[in-house]
mmCIF file of C-alpha atoms in Angstrom:
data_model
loop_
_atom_site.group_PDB
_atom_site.id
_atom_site.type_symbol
_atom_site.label_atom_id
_atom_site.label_comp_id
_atom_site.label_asym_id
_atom_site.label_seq_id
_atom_site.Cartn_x
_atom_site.Cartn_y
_atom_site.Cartn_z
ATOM 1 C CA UNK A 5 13.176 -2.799 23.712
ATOM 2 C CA UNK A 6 13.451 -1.309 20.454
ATOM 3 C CA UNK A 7 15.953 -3.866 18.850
ATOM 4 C CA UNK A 8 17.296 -2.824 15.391
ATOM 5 C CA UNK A 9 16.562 0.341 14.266
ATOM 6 C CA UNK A 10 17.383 2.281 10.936
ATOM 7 C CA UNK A 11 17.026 5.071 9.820
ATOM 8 C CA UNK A 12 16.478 6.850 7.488
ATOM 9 C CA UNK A 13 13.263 4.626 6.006
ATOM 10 C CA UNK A 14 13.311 6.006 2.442
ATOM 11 C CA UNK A 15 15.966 8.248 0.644
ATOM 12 C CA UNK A 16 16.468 9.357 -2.749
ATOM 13 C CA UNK A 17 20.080 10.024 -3.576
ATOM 14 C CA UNK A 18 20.995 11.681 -7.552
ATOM 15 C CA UNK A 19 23.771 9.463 -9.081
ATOM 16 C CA UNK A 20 27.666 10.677 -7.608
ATOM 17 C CA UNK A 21 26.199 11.380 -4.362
ATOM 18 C CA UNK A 22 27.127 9.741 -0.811
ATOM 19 C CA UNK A 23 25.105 8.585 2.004
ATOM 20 C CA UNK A 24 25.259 6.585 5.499
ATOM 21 C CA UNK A 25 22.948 4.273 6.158
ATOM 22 C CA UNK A 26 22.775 4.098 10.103
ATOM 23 C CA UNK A 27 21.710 0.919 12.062
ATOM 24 C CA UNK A 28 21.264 0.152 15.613
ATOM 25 C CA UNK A 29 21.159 -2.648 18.194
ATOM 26 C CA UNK A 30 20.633 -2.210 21.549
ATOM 27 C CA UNK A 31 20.244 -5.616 22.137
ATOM 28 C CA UNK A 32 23.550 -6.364 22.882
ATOM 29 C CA UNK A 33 24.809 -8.351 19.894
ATOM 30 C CA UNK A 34 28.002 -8.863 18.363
ATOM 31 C CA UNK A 35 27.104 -10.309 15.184
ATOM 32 C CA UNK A 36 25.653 -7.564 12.848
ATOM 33 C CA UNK A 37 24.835 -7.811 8.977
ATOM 34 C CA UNK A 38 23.952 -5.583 6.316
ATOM 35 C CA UNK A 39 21.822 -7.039 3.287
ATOM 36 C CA UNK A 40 20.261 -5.392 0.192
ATOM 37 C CA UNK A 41 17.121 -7.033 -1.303
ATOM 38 C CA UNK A 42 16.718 -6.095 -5.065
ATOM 39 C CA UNK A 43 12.859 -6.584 -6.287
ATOM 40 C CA UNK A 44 11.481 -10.256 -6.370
ATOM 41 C CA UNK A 45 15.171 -11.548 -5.127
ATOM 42 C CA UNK A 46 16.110 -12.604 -1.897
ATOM 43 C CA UNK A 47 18.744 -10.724 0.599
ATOM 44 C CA UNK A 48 22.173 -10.410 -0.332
ATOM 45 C CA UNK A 49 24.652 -9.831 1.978
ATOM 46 C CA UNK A 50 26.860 -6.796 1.996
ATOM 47 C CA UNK A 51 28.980 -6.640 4.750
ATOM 48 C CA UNK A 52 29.195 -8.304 8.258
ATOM 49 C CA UNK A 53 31.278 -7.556 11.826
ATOM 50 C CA UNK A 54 31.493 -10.208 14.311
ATOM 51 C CA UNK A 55 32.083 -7.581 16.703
ATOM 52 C CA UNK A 56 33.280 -3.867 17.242
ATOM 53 C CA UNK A 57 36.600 -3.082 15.197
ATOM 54 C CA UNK A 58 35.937 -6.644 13.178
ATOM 55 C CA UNK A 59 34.782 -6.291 9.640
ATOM 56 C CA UNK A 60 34.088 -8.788 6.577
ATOM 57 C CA UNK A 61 32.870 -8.671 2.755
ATOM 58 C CA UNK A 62 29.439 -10.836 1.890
ATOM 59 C CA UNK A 63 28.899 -11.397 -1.501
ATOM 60 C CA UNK A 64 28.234 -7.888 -3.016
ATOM 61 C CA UNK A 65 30.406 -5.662 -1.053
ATOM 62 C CA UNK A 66 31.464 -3.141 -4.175
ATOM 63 C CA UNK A 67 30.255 0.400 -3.800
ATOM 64 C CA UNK A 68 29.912 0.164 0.180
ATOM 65 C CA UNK A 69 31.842 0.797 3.252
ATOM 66 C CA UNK A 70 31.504 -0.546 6.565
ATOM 67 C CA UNK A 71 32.961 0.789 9.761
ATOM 68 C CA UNK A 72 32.051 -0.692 13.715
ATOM 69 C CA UNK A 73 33.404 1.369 15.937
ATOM 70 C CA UNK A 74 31.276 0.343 18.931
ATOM 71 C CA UNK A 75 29.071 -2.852 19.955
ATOM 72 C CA UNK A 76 25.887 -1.146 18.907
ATOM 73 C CA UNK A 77 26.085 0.347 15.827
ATOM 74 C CA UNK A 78 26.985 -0.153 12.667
ATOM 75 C CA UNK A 79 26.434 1.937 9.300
ATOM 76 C CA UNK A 80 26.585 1.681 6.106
ATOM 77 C CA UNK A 81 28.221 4.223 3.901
ATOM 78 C CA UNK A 82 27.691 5.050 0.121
ATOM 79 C CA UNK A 83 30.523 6.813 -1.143
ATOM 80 C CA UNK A 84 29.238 7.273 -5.312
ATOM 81 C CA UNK A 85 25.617 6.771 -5.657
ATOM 82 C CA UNK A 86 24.779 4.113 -8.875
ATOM 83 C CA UNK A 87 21.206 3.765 -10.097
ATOM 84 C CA UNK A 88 22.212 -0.144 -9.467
ATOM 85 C CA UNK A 89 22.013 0.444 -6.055
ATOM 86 C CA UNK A 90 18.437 1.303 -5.847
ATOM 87 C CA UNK A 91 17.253 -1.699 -3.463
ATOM 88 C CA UNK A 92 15.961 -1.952 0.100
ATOM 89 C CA UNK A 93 18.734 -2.270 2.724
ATOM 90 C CA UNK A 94 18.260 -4.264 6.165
ATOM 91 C CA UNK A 95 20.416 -4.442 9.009
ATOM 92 C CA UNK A 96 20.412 -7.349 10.979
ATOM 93 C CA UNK A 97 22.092 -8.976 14.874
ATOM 94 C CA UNK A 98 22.498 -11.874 16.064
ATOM 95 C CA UNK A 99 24.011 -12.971 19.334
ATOM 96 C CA UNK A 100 27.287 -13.988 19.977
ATOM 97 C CA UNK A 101 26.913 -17.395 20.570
ATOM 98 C CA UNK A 102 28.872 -19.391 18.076
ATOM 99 C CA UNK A 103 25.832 -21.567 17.679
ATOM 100 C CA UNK A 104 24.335 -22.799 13.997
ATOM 101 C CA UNK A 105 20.455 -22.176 15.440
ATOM 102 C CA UNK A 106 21.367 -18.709 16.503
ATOM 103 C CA UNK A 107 18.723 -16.337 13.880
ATOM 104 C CA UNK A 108 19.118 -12.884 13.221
ATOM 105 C CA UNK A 109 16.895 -9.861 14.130
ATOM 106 C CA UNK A 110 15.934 -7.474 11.248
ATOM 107 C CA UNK A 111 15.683 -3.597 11.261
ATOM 108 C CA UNK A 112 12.437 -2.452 9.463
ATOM 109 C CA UNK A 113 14.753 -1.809 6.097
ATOM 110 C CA UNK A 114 16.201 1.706 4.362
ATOM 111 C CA UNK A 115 15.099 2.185 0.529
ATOM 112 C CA UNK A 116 17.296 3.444 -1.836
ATOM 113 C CA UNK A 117 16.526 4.888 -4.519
ATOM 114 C CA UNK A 118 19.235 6.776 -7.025
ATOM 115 C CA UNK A 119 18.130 8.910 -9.750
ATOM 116 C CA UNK B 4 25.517 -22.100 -8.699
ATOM 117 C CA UNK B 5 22.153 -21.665 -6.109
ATOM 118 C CA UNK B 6 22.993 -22.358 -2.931
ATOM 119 C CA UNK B 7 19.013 -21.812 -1.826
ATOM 120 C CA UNK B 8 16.080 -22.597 -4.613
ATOM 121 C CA UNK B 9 12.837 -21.373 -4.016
ATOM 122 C CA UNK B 10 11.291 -22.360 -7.316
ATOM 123 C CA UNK B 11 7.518 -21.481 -6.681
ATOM 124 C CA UNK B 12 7.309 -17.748 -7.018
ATOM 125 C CA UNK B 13 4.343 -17.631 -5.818
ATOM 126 C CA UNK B 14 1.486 -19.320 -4.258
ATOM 127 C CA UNK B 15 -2.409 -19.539 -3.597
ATOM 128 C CA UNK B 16 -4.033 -21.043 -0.214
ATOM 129 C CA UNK B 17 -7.894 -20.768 0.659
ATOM 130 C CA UNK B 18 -8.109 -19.885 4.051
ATOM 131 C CA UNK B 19 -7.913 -22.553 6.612
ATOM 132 C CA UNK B 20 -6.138 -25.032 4.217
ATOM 133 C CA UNK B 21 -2.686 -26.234 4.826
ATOM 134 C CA UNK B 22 0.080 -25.248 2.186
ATOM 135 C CA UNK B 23 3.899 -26.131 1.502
ATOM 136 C CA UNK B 24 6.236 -23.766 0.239
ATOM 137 C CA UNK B 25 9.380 -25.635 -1.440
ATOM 138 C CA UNK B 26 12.988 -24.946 -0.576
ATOM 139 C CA UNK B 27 15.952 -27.199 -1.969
ATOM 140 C CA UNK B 28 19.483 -26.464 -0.813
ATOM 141 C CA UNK B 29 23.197 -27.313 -1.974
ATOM 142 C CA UNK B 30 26.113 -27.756 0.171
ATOM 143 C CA UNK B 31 28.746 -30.631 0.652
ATOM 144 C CA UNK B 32 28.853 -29.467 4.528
ATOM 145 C CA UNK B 33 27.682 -32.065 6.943
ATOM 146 C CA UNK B 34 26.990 -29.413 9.348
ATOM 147 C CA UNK B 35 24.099 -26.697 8.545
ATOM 148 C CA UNK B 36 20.840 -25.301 9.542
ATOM 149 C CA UNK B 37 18.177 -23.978 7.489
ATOM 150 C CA UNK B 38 16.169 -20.956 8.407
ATOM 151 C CA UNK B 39 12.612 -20.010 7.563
ATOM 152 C CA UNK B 40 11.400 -16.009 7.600
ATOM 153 C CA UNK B 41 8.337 -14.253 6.408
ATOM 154 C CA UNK B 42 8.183 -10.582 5.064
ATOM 155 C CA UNK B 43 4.594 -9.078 5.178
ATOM 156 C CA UNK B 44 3.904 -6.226 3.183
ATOM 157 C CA UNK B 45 5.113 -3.991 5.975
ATOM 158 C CA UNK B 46 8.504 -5.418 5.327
ATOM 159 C CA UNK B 47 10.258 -6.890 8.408
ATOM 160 C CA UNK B 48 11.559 -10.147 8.503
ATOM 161 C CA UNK B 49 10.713 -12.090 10.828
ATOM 162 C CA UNK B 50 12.129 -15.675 11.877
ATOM 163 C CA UNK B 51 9.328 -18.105 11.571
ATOM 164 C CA UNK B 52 11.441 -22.044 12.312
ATOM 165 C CA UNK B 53 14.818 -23.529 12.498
ATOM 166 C CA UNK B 54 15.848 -26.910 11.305
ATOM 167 C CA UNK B 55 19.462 -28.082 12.146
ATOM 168 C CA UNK B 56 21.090 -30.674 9.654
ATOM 169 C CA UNK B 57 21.437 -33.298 13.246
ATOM 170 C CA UNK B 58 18.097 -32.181 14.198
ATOM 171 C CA UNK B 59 16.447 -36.243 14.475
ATOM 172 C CA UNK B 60 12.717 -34.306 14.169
ATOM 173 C CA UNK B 61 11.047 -32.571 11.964
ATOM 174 C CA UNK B 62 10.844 -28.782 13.263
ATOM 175 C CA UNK B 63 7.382 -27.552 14.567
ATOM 176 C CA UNK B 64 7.072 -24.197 15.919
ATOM 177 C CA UNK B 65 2.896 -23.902 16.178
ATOM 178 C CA UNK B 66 1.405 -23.453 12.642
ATOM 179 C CA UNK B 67 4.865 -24.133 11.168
ATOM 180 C CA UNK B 68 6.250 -27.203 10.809
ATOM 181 C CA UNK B 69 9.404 -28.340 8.175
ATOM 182 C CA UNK B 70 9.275 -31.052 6.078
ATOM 183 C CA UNK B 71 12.911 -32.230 5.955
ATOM 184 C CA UNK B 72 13.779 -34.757 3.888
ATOM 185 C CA UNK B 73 17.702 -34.606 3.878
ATOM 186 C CA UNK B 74 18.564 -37.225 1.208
ATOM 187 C CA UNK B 75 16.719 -34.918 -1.432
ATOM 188 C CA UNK B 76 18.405 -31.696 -0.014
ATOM 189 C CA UNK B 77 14.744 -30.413 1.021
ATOM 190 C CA UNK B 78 13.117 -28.037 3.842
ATOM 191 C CA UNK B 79 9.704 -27.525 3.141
ATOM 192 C CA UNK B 80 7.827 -25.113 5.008
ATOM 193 C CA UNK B 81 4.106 -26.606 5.790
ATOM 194 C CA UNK B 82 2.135 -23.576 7.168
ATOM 195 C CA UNK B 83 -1.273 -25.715 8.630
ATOM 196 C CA UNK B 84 -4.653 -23.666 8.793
ATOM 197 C CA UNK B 85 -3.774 -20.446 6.823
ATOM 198 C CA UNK B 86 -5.007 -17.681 7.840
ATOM 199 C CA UNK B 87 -5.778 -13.994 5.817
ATOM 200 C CA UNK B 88 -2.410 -12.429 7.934
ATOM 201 C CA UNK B 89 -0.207 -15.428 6.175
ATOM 202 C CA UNK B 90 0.116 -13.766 2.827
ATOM 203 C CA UNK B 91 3.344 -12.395 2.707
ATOM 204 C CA UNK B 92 6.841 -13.708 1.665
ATOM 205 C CA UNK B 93 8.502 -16.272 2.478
ATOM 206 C CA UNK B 94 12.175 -16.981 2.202
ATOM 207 C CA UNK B 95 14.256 -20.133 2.666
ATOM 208 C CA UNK B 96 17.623 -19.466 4.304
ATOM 209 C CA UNK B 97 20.633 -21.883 5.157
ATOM 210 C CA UNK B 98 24.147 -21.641 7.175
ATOM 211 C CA UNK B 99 26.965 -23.499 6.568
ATOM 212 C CA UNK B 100 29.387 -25.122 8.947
ATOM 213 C CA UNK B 101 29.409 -25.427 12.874
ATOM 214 C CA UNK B 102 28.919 -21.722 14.287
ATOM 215 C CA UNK B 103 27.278 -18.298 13.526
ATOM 216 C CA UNK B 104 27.789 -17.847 10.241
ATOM 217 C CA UNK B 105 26.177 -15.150 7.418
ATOM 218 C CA UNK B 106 22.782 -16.847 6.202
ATOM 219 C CA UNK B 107 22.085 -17.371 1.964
ATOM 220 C CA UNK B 108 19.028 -16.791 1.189
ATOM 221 C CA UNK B 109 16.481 -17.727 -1.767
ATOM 222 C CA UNK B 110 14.617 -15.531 -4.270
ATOM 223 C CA UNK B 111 11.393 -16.095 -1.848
ATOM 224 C CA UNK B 112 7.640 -17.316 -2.406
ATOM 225 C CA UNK B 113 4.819 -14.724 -2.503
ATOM 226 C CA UNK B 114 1.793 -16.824 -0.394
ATOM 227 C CA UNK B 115 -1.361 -15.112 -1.152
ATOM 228 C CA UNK B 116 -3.985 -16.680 1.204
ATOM 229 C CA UNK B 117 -8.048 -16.326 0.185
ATOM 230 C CA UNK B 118 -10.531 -15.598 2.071
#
């Protein structure tokens, strides 16, 4: 079982460029997240779907794009490149019960570095 | 204003002692749960305990166990016996309201356990 899966693990982008940022479930959830951890902070959240087609702003959406076309994945797009998004990116799942004790499952994190 | 405050940044254990990592947490909800995860070096995060804000007991999951002292707005982590693989960080999460909703996290504690 792998569970979430990103890739690519490290990417340098120059400033004006665009990325994806891919994650994976195959775990079957419908809940998935995308965070960015900036150094010594905690994880902010980006964007989150409660389930293919269903898409929501977290706190620091500006810059990104979301898109979940199907149950299992869900990336992340970078459409300008800005040296303040040079952070570590995780992806995370969590099941579709509607339940407060239900925890998420992280992907081993992207980083992002823009020059 | 902080939702989650973490406000040891970091933190020294000798090996085989017990050690408490502080979280304090804000909301006017009734209904929440706190989360505890750990990121190693490697850096995955991975779900350590779960305290719900109806939960009667303290959470213990093994070496874990959460001090939660609701009156104060507190859900300290007590990690018993540390061990050399403990030294990571550790972040303090919450969720709001009655279902699956997007975790906030805290700026983290960096446990460094000696041998």
């Amino acid at each position: 079982n792998a569970g979430v899966t990103q890739t690519p693990k490290f990417r340098i982008l120059k400033i004006g460029q665009s990325m994806t940022l891919q994650c994976a479930q195959d775990m079957n959830h419908n809940y998935m997240y995308w965070y960015r951890q900036d150094p010594g902070m905690g994880l902010k959240l980006i964007y989150y779907s409660v389930g293919a087609g269903i898409t929501d702003k977290g706190e620091v959406p500006n810059g990104y794009n979301v898109s979940r076309s199907t149950t299992e994945d869900f990336p992340l797009r970078l459409e300008l490149a800005a040296p303040s998004q040079t952070s570590v990116y995780f992806c995370a799942s969590s099941t579709h019960r509607d339940r407060l004790q239900e925890t998420q499952y992280f992907g081993p994190g992207t980083r992002l570095l823009v020059l | 204003a902080q939702k989650i405050t973490q406000t040891q940044p970091g933190m020294f254990v000798q090996e085989k002692e017990a050690v408490t990592l502080d979280c304090t947490y804000d909301t006017s909800d009734p209904s929440y749960g706190l989360f505890w995860y750990k990121q190693p070096s490697s850096g995955e995060m991975i779900f350590l305990i779960y305290q719900g804000s109806y939960d009667q007991q303290n959470a213990t999951e093994g070496r874990y166990s959460l001090n939660f002292q609701k009156a104060r707005k507190s859900a300290n982590l007590v990690i018993s016996a540390s061990q050399l693989g403990d030294s990571a960080m550790y972040f303090c999460a919450m969720r709001e309201g009655t279902g699956n909703t997007p975790l906030v996290f805290g700026k983290g504690t960096r446990l460094s356990v000696i041998a």
